[in-house]
């Protein structure tokens, strides 16, 4: 019966081909450092899941953001757990993505034919940092407010266009409701969309080109 | 890479794959182990370390030391080495070059070799950069001073408790009662008749952490009627003051903790000798600060009867005078005996004063309601006359809010 269903599905979806190319493929012998990419992916998925739960109660307005966070921590069942995972997941993701990048660098995995895997990787690193920067403002507490104030001030020191960049980031001259709305939108729509898209390309390239082997003396 | 090198690469890679493993199960299995470990780590961090809370954003509090997320610290640290005119080098030029170099790395690193010993230059540069980033982060963490919280109250835990008690008496008693007993709110504008649960019960003390109290007092419980007190939220208290209140609550009501003797002594209502006449400044002030002032101060519903200075106690109020020296039918005395009179109902509205406190009020009024200790001493040595005209209007300093 199960085999029949599989056959039926395979005729339409081609899952056997998918199985052969994605799961049943040959890969060189690698070590534990090569798990860091999938660990980054796992963390990204966790951030996505916990983040979606957080938006159920989080209110992106300066008046209510801090209260809604407080409510998540104290009033919602397991709200503290969800927020805790999201909070620590963000830091871990930065660490893991960064070390994953170092791993691919030291293994020379960015060289032919994996140049584009590297380029998409850099975009992923930047987007991950962007997630950290925009997410930090959302609780609207003293720490996030002042960190974002200095963070966006830095943009203003860029020659010629600095003030313009700062105003785009802040949506005005000061950190305000507009800034929060912008950061929120970037944090839950724009950057995740960039990440999902770029991760897809990254994954496609990895399956297509295969995981690199650990360089030997004669490589 | 030229065509020949490419072909050679493919040949080698194919050989490596033949000597290798299957993605499923070998690699997938390793990936799952690592991810599962991470999952446990996340739950552990969320449960045992948690998330630091911080007060609500307060754009006017410019003393706050900005503290970016730790993984941006190296950038901020680097900027410190580009002061003034050169700032833009650190903020624009270096980051732009770094990002561009990172993106274009596969295109300018033309060295076809992959083994580390054959790419010493690339590896050295990257290693130096990574060490630099780590070092800058460490320096930033070490040199950023700890946040000095505004509104911090100095001193020992006992001083904190005593300060907290005074603040509690001023800000919280009107709704929660002098002993945090709660019950129905009476005599508070807007919340008349609202039932408040006890905040001093064992249940409350055992289930709420100090941090939770701190947050509730700071940010309030909007939907339930608990107003926010933190300055950051247009309240009147700084973080140190809220901490003091929390310390007072914890040490006074939590039966698992002993209140320091020093604090207990400082907050006790002064003893009276059998025929000593109490004075306003020594005996009445501590009582009204604890039981009355929360409602009987300007801006509250209280029949315009303010109890913040001697003069006000004697003279203010819609039904003034509420205290008539020598007269036990003064409004105040009748009301603390829980009589319902023209001036209003029982005082304090929710819970009767303890008999020994009522006794102090009565002996004070009978003794001529003296202001200072000296007046009281004069009154107890025979002449039970009302204080002279000169002493009446001077008053004592306002019990500071
Ligand atoms: C959200 C962030 C990222 C995710 C989810 C991710 C995921 C992955 C995964 C699952 C692999 C398979 C091999 C492995 O695990 O080592 C991989 C390979 C790779 N990644 Fe990433 N990555 C991310 C960021 C980056 C970054 C920041 C870079 C570098 C700038 C990068 C460059 C590469 C390269 C060059 C490979 C090929 C490695 C090889 O074939 O040996 N990735 N990535």
XYZ file of C-alpha atoms and ligand atoms in Angstrom:
663
model
C 0.000 0.000 0.000
C 2.680 2.414 1.067
C 4.671 1.532 -2.005
C 1.641 2.222 -4.162
C 1.124 5.640 -2.651
C 4.805 6.375 -3.131
C 4.598 5.346 -6.758
C 1.549 7.482 -7.280
C 3.245 10.466 -5.730
C 6.467 9.819 -7.595
C 4.671 9.835 -10.923
C 3.444 13.318 -10.161
C 6.127 14.832 -7.970
C 9.261 12.973 -8.954
C 10.170 12.389 -5.322
C 12.520 9.569 -6.214
C 14.599 11.922 -8.293
C 14.582 14.358 -5.413
C 15.639 11.572 -3.059
C 18.452 10.503 -5.390
C 19.823 13.988 -5.988
C 19.400 15.461 -2.532
C 19.619 12.652 -0.012
C 21.241 9.684 -1.710
C 24.119 11.673 -3.148
C 27.792 10.907 -2.649
C 29.753 13.318 -0.542
C 33.434 13.345 0.371
C 34.427 12.359 3.873
C 34.035 15.483 5.976
C 34.296 16.416 9.633
C 32.116 18.071 12.258
C 33.029 21.581 11.118
C 30.892 20.861 8.081
C 27.737 20.744 10.211
C 27.899 24.469 10.942
C 25.958 25.413 7.816
C 23.052 23.148 8.652
C 23.269 24.343 12.257
C 22.869 27.915 10.959
C 19.885 26.749 8.957
C 18.383 25.090 12.010
C 18.832 28.270 14.021
C 17.237 30.288 11.249
C 14.211 27.985 11.256
C 13.978 28.239 15.049
C 14.131 32.037 14.814
C 11.354 31.910 12.253
C 9.101 29.726 14.384
C 9.649 31.553 17.679
C 9.473 34.898 15.882
C 6.072 34.063 14.441
C 4.816 33.178 17.911
C 6.184 36.440 19.296
C 4.299 38.533 16.751
C 1.046 37.146 18.143
C 1.429 39.315 21.260
C 4.070 41.861 20.291
C 2.745 45.343 19.461
C 5.085 47.474 17.322
C 4.238 50.884 18.766
C 6.479 52.879 21.115
C 3.724 53.090 23.713
C 2.974 49.417 23.880
C 6.059 47.539 22.685
C 7.693 47.353 26.108
C 4.414 46.381 27.763
C 3.673 43.721 25.228
C 7.137 42.247 25.837
C 6.522 42.378 29.562
C 3.238 40.624 29.017
C 4.908 37.961 26.892
C 7.424 37.383 29.693
C 4.949 37.344 32.560
C 1.476 36.789 31.242
C 1.675 34.385 28.333
C 2.189 30.680 29.080
C 5.717 29.778 28.011
C 6.116 33.282 26.579
C 9.411 33.541 28.472
C 10.616 30.357 26.786
C 9.699 31.522 23.305
C 11.309 34.901 23.840
C 14.321 33.343 25.540
C 14.913 31.023 22.604
C 14.499 33.865 20.132
C 16.861 36.082 22.106
C 19.631 33.522 22.488
C 19.007 32.062 19.059
C 19.899 35.420 17.539
C 23.305 35.498 19.204
C 23.990 31.860 18.457
C 23.025 32.339 14.838
C 25.526 35.157 14.420
C 28.225 33.012 16.004
C 27.402 29.961 13.923
C 27.082 31.794 10.636
C 30.383 33.529 11.303
C 32.257 30.359 12.195
C 30.645 28.608 9.229
C 32.067 31.352 7.051
C 35.501 30.891 8.590
C 35.243 27.135 8.005
C 34.493 27.624 4.312
C 37.286 30.164 4.124
C 39.930 27.999 5.709
C 38.821 25.021 3.582
C 39.105 27.204 0.482
C 35.540 26.168 -0.306
C 34.910 29.538 -1.956
C 37.124 28.660 -4.908
C 36.020 27.253 -8.238
C 33.275 26.197 -8.731
C 31.711 27.539 -5.500
C 32.251 31.294 -5.928
C 28.543 32.020 -5.988
C 27.933 29.916 -2.898
C 30.349 32.261 -1.147
C 28.732 35.397 -2.563
C 25.269 34.301 -1.455
C 26.882 33.404 1.874
C 28.133 36.948 2.395
C 24.630 38.226 1.699
C 23.377 35.799 4.338
C 25.917 37.081 6.850
C 24.922 40.689 6.237
C 21.223 39.858 6.407
C 21.771 37.972 9.663
C 23.526 40.986 11.170
C 20.700 43.159 9.839
C 18.217 40.936 11.649
C 20.189 41.437 14.840
C 20.301 45.202 14.419
C 16.608 45.637 13.622
C 15.453 43.109 16.203
C 17.356 44.849 18.982
C 15.134 47.932 18.806
C 11.842 46.079 18.974
C 11.519 45.724 22.786
C 11.751 49.545 22.974
C 13.580 49.526 26.274
C 16.423 51.794 27.343
C 19.047 49.428 26.009
C 17.488 49.064 22.598
C 16.555 52.716 22.291
C 20.028 54.027 22.999
C 21.818 51.326 21.039
C 19.721 52.178 18.014
C 20.271 55.871 18.578
C 24.050 55.524 18.402
C 23.800 52.861 15.706
C 21.883 55.117 13.385
C 23.991 58.129 14.341
C 26.982 56.325 12.927
C 25.284 56.238 9.555
C 25.118 60.026 9.665
C 28.913 60.342 9.635
C 29.195 58.827 6.161
C 30.382 61.630 3.856
C 27.775 63.426 1.688
C 24.913 60.963 2.004
C 25.213 60.202 5.733
C 22.377 62.377 6.955
C 20.193 60.993 4.230
C 20.936 57.384 5.246
C 20.230 58.178 8.865
C 16.906 59.758 7.991
C 15.953 56.770 5.900
C 16.823 54.431 8.757
C 14.970 56.511 11.319
C 12.148 57.687 9.106
C 12.758 61.221 10.341
C 15.282 63.012 12.495
C 14.647 61.033 15.685
C 13.883 57.520 16.789
C 10.109 57.477 16.721
C 7.069 55.387 15.989
C 8.089 55.519 12.341
C 11.517 54.066 13.133
C 9.941 51.252 15.074
C 7.496 50.509 12.262
C 10.381 50.419 9.787
C 12.574 48.200 11.889
C 9.662 45.903 12.569
C 8.843 45.617 8.907
C 12.486 44.979 8.029
C 12.775 42.449 10.811
C 9.728 40.381 10.042
C 9.203 40.856 6.302
C 12.062 42.310 4.313
C 15.121 40.627 5.806
C 13.472 37.224 6.314
C 12.379 37.331 2.667
C 15.960 38.114 1.649
C 17.222 35.324 3.882
C 14.772 32.701 2.630
C 15.494 33.548 -0.974
C 19.241 33.618 -0.520
C 19.261 30.438 1.552
C 17.352 28.706 -1.253
C 19.986 29.702 -3.781
C 22.744 28.761 -1.326
C 21.192 25.303 -0.850
C 20.610 24.789 -4.535
C 24.261 25.535 -5.196
C 25.409 23.182 -2.456
C 23.369 20.289 -3.840
C 24.386 21.066 -7.361
C 28.117 21.477 -6.732
C 28.498 19.064 -3.848
C 30.189 19.749 -0.531
C 33.868 20.415 -1.040
C 36.395 17.918 0.217
C 38.882 18.752 2.914
C 41.952 20.057 1.040
C 44.894 17.672 0.984
C 48.605 18.257 0.613
C 48.391 18.127 -3.206
C 45.260 20.336 -3.613
C 41.518 28.935 -13.212
C 42.176 27.694 -16.666
C 40.365 24.821 -18.367
C 43.040 22.309 -17.491
C 42.963 23.143 -13.791
C 39.195 22.888 -13.817
C 39.259 19.412 -15.307
C 41.859 18.355 -12.799
C 39.679 19.662 -9.999
C 36.681 17.683 -11.216
C 38.735 14.510 -11.441
C 40.040 14.854 -7.907
C 36.616 15.748 -6.534
C 35.077 12.694 -8.156
C 37.693 10.485 -6.513
C 37.004 12.094 -3.145
C 33.304 11.403 -3.569
C 33.944 7.751 -4.332
C 35.988 7.410 -1.180
C 33.307 9.315 0.684
C 29.916 8.637 2.232
C 26.245 9.092 1.389
C 24.649 12.388 2.352
C 21.845 10.386 3.884
C 22.308 8.929 6.465
C 25.923 9.864 7.313
C 25.844 13.644 6.987
C 22.213 14.100 7.915
C 22.847 12.159 11.085
C 25.703 14.460 12.136
C 23.638 17.524 11.273
C 20.754 16.303 13.388
C 22.996 15.656 16.377
C 24.406 19.180 16.217
C 20.987 20.761 15.728
C 19.527 18.801 18.594
C 22.416 19.863 20.814
C 21.732 23.462 19.843
C 18.063 23.009 20.627
C 18.885 21.826 24.144
C 21.371 24.669 24.541
C 18.711 27.203 23.543
C 16.186 25.826 26.003
C 18.838 25.812 28.694
C 19.825 29.420 28.031
C 16.193 30.557 27.918
C 15.394 28.748 31.158
C 18.449 29.303 33.292
C 19.903 32.541 31.984
C 16.799 34.212 30.591
C 16.586 37.622 29.010
C 17.817 40.704 30.869
C 15.056 43.164 31.338
C 15.647 46.854 30.940
C 13.466 49.841 31.745
C 11.215 51.196 29.068
C 12.841 53.540 26.558
C 13.241 57.043 27.949
C 14.481 59.499 25.332
C 15.085 62.151 27.995
C 17.458 60.028 30.062
C 20.680 60.895 28.287
C 22.797 59.399 31.052
C 22.059 55.944 29.732
C 25.179 54.314 28.330
C 24.359 52.919 24.905
C 25.181 49.249 24.694
C 24.830 47.699 21.256
C 24.338 43.987 20.753
C 27.640 42.314 21.594
C 28.399 41.303 18.020
C 28.472 44.934 16.945
C 30.774 46.002 19.752
C 33.940 45.531 17.708
C 32.650 48.110 15.230
C 31.970 50.652 17.942
C 35.333 49.972 19.500
C 37.071 50.465 16.170
C 35.348 53.820 15.705
C 36.958 55.081 18.882
C 40.309 54.989 17.105
C 39.023 57.367 14.427
C 38.099 60.476 16.357
C 36.829 63.762 15.015
C 37.670 64.578 11.429
C 38.651 61.014 10.626
C 35.454 59.446 11.884
C 34.129 58.749 8.418
C 37.134 56.547 7.692
C 35.967 54.220 10.436
C 32.263 54.486 9.736
C 32.228 54.397 5.959
C 35.515 53.546 4.301
C 36.674 50.581 6.342
C 33.297 48.794 6.539
C 32.688 49.388 2.840
C 36.083 47.988 1.921
C 35.600 45.038 4.265
C 32.220 44.096 2.833
C 33.360 44.511 -0.754
C 36.496 42.482 -0.132
C 34.450 39.740 1.465
C 31.978 39.554 -1.398
C 34.638 39.656 -4.085
C 37.058 37.343 -2.318
C 36.603 34.401 -4.739
C 37.316 36.744 -7.647
C 40.512 38.392 -6.506
C 41.993 35.418 -4.675
C 43.181 33.760 -7.910
C 45.446 31.276 -6.219
C 44.193 27.864 -7.458
C 45.725 26.024 -4.501
C 43.495 24.891 -1.661
C 45.790 23.317 0.904
C 46.497 25.763 3.702
C 50.261 25.690 3.360
C 49.931 26.895 -0.205
C 47.762 29.882 0.660
C 49.669 31.334 3.571
C 48.974 34.953 2.637
C 45.194 34.610 2.477
C 45.079 32.595 5.678
C 47.324 35.028 7.555
C 45.261 38.037 6.547
C 41.984 36.414 7.568
C 43.449 35.179 10.840
C 44.741 38.626 11.734
C 41.343 40.124 10.973
C 39.519 37.559 13.096
C 41.900 38.036 16.004
C 41.408 41.797 15.607
C 37.633 41.458 15.760
C 37.788 39.264 18.835
C 40.275 41.587 20.523
C 38.184 44.680 19.787
C 35.118 42.937 21.193
C 36.958 42.008 24.363
C 38.332 45.522 24.808
C 34.845 46.961 24.281
C 33.284 44.672 26.861
C 35.999 45.355 29.408
C 36.032 49.122 28.997
C 32.316 49.878 28.824
C 31.450 51.080 32.317
C 28.552 49.479 34.132
C 25.299 51.331 33.766
C 24.793 53.789 36.577
C 21.151 53.759 37.222
C 19.588 57.117 37.756
C 17.543 57.428 40.884
C 19.720 54.931 42.676
C 19.419 55.118 46.411
C 22.634 54.860 48.298
C 23.467 52.631 51.121
C 22.953 49.422 52.927
C 20.086 47.044 52.530
C 18.556 48.430 55.732
C 18.628 51.965 54.379
C 17.046 50.667 51.230
C 14.248 48.962 53.120
C 13.510 52.060 55.184
C 13.520 54.254 52.085
C 11.304 51.697 50.372
C 8.852 51.726 53.230
C 8.473 55.482 53.010
C 7.955 55.324 49.257
C 5.479 52.514 49.660
C 3.564 54.572 52.215
C 3.450 57.500 49.852
C 2.640 55.793 46.569
C 1.100 52.403 47.173
C -0.980 52.477 50.351
C -3.959 54.206 48.782
C -4.704 51.100 46.714
C -2.876 48.228 48.391
C -3.255 49.171 52.046
C -0.504 49.747 54.591
C 0.262 46.041 54.829
C -0.280 45.190 51.187
C -3.438 43.426 52.270
C -5.505 44.633 49.321
C -9.279 44.218 49.337
C -11.792 46.628 47.945
C -10.381 50.012 46.991
C -12.209 52.861 48.719
C -11.550 56.535 48.284
C -9.383 56.391 45.165
C -10.551 58.242 42.128
C -11.253 55.996 39.162
C -10.774 52.702 40.964
C -13.567 52.941 43.513
C -14.772 49.458 44.406
C -12.098 47.570 42.464
C -11.014 44.393 44.252
C -7.264 44.140 44.683
C -5.632 40.911 45.715
C -3.142 40.867 48.516
C 0.412 41.644 47.442
C 1.843 40.565 50.790
C 0.435 37.042 50.930
C 2.710 34.035 51.093
C 1.361 32.992 47.728
C 2.361 36.290 46.159
C 5.782 36.317 47.811
C 6.576 32.770 46.737
C 5.433 33.120 43.144
C 6.782 36.560 42.244
C 10.475 37.245 41.851
C 12.034 40.588 42.682
C 12.441 41.176 39.006
C 8.760 40.598 38.386
C 7.854 43.051 41.139
C 10.299 45.532 39.680
C 8.669 45.226 36.293
C 5.103 45.370 37.591
C 5.806 48.485 39.647
C 7.751 50.091 36.831
C 5.423 49.351 33.973
C 2.156 48.801 35.805
C -0.560 46.379 34.881
C -2.539 48.588 32.593
C -5.545 46.375 32.140
C -5.985 45.756 35.887
C -5.647 49.335 37.086
C -2.121 49.207 38.479
C -0.495 52.436 37.301
C 3.112 52.498 36.000
C 5.558 54.173 38.366
C 8.799 54.230 36.419
C 9.938 57.612 35.179
C 10.432 56.011 31.824
C 6.709 55.560 31.733
C 5.711 58.996 32.934
C 5.660 57.767 36.516
C 7.519 59.354 39.393
C 10.072 56.753 40.454
C 13.598 55.978 39.289
C 14.874 52.402 39.113
C 16.674 52.721 42.454
C 13.527 53.849 44.174
C 11.548 50.987 42.716
C 14.265 48.615 43.865
C 13.937 50.065 47.350
C 10.192 49.403 47.326
C 10.813 45.845 46.186
C 13.372 45.406 48.977
C 10.861 46.722 51.500
C 8.162 44.348 50.243
C 10.472 41.349 50.190
C 12.017 41.864 53.599
C 8.788 42.802 55.328
C 6.365 40.298 53.865
C 8.340 37.287 52.748
C 8.421 34.823 55.648
C 11.512 33.163 54.216
C 13.634 36.244 54.810
C 14.478 37.927 58.078
C 14.322 41.721 58.069
C 17.636 43.188 59.287
C 17.313 44.357 62.907
C 18.548 47.807 61.969
C 15.758 48.244 59.431
C 13.110 46.853 61.759
C 14.190 49.308 64.419
C 14.270 52.281 62.104
C 10.784 51.638 60.831
C 9.163 50.928 64.191
C 6.730 53.532 65.514
C 8.521 55.164 68.500
C 7.609 53.852 71.961
C 5.617 55.975 74.359
C 6.188 56.073 78.112
C 2.943 55.577 80.138
C 2.221 59.246 80.726
C 4.302 60.819 77.989
C 2.465 63.135 75.610
C 3.143 62.224 71.987
C 4.324 64.929 69.629
C 3.493 65.431 65.980
C 7.059 65.288 64.772
C 8.070 62.128 66.586
C 4.922 60.030 66.851
C 2.284 61.224 64.452
C 4.502 61.676 61.391
C 5.540 58.001 61.172
C 1.926 56.887 61.504
C 0.444 59.218 58.933
C 3.338 58.519 56.585
C 2.486 54.875 56.699
C -1.300 54.963 56.834
C -2.682 58.233 55.535
C -0.353 60.309 53.378
C -0.841 58.190 50.279
C -4.373 59.624 50.003
C -3.983 62.801 52.005
C -1.617 64.643 49.731
C -2.373 67.110 46.965
C -3.843 65.654 43.796
C -5.808 62.881 45.470
C -9.407 62.534 46.562
C -9.338 63.338 50.295
C -11.797 66.083 51.209
C -8.951 68.567 50.636
C -7.412 67.360 53.879
C -3.643 67.219 53.458
C -1.509 65.602 56.122
C 1.961 66.520 54.928
C 2.771 69.248 57.496
C 1.675 70.118 60.999
C -0.218 73.170 59.804
C -2.083 71.153 57.236
C -3.023 68.505 59.767
C -4.427 71.166 62.061
C -6.034 73.467 59.541
C -6.766 72.009 56.109
C -9.824 70.090 54.971
C -13.362 70.716 53.771
C -14.543 70.098 57.318
C -11.620 71.826 59.047
C -10.569 71.817 61.714
C -10.259 68.068 61.793
C -8.083 68.144 64.896
C -9.163 70.256 67.845
C -6.601 70.134 70.672
C -8.063 68.507 73.765
C -11.260 67.450 71.992
C -11.771 63.718 71.440
C -14.790 64.400 69.248
C -12.502 65.900 66.593
C -13.322 64.596 63.139
C -10.036 62.755 62.871
C -10.492 60.860 66.112
C -14.080 59.893 65.347
C -13.127 58.765 61.880
C -10.237 56.560 62.972
C -12.738 55.025 65.384
C -14.545 54.099 62.196
C -17.487 56.370 62.682
C -19.429 57.586 59.695
C -19.752 61.355 60.086
C -20.437 64.381 57.960
C -16.765 64.757 57.031
C -16.646 61.231 55.662
C -16.431 57.557 56.490
C -13.997 55.498 58.535
C -10.295 56.317 58.141
C -8.272 54.681 56.720
C -11.203 53.554 54.600
C -10.317 49.882 54.206
C -8.671 48.630 57.371
C -8.895 49.875 60.938
C -5.801 51.336 62.566
C -4.337 49.157 65.306
C -5.647 50.092 68.779
C -2.205 51.190 69.980
C -1.982 53.672 67.106
C -5.448 55.023 67.832
C -4.296 55.362 71.414
C -1.349 57.501 70.319
C -3.663 59.786 68.308
C -5.994 60.181 71.301
C -3.226 60.948 73.782
C -1.780 63.411 71.295
C -5.075 65.276 70.907
C -5.743 65.168 74.645
C -2.244 66.464 75.310
C -3.011 69.537 73.200
C -1.794 68.157 69.845
C 1.769 69.483 70.315
C 3.982 69.891 67.318
C 7.533 69.461 68.602
C 9.071 67.244 71.261
C 9.644 70.306 73.430
C 5.981 71.301 73.272
C 5.056 67.754 74.147
C 7.451 67.677 77.067
C 5.994 70.938 78.333
C 2.515 69.471 78.006
C 3.341 66.292 79.937
C 4.824 68.221 82.868
C 1.404 69.391 83.996
C 0.149 72.283 81.913
C -2.156 70.455 79.529
C -2.742 73.666 77.678
C -2.861 73.978 73.948
C 0.466 75.017 72.423
C 1.099 78.728 72.417
C 0.224 80.834 69.403
C 3.867 81.195 68.340
C 4.514 77.507 67.997
C 1.340 76.714 66.147
C 2.055 78.067 62.678
C 5.733 77.140 62.426
C 5.101 73.561 61.433
C 7.675 70.905 60.738
C 9.340 70.276 57.429
C 7.220 68.405 54.937
C 7.755 64.670 55.051
C 9.660 64.505 51.833
C 8.004 62.528 49.057
C 21.967 32.085 7.148
C 23.211 31.753 6.958
C 23.762 30.498 6.264
C 23.196 29.269 6.122
C 21.826 28.822 6.629
C 24.147 28.453 5.399
C 23.967 27.125 5.103
C 24.901 26.332 4.484
C 24.888 24.880 4.426
C 23.812 23.986 5.034
C 26.007 24.466 3.758
C 26.434 23.032 3.521
C 27.853 22.747 3.984
C 28.131 23.067 5.410
O 27.225 22.946 6.206
O 29.279 23.459 5.721
C 26.695 25.657 3.344
C 27.851 25.671 2.580
C 28.547 26.817 2.243
N 28.363 28.066 2.739
Fe 26.830 28.606 3.875
N 25.246 29.210 5.087
C 25.055 30.451 5.604
C 25.953 31.493 5.537
C 27.136 31.487 4.811
C 28.123 32.537 4.819
C 28.022 33.807 5.693
C 29.124 32.154 3.966
C 30.386 32.891 3.593
C 30.461 34.147 3.397
C 28.746 30.891 3.430
C 29.504 30.201 2.485
C 29.301 28.897 2.187
C 30.119 28.152 1.250
C 31.280 28.695 0.406
C 29.637 26.841 1.273
C 30.171 25.668 0.483
C 30.986 24.880 1.441
C 31.471 23.605 0.830
O 30.963 23.191 -0.217
O 32.349 23.040 1.477
N 27.564 30.497 3.962
N 26.040 26.774 3.805
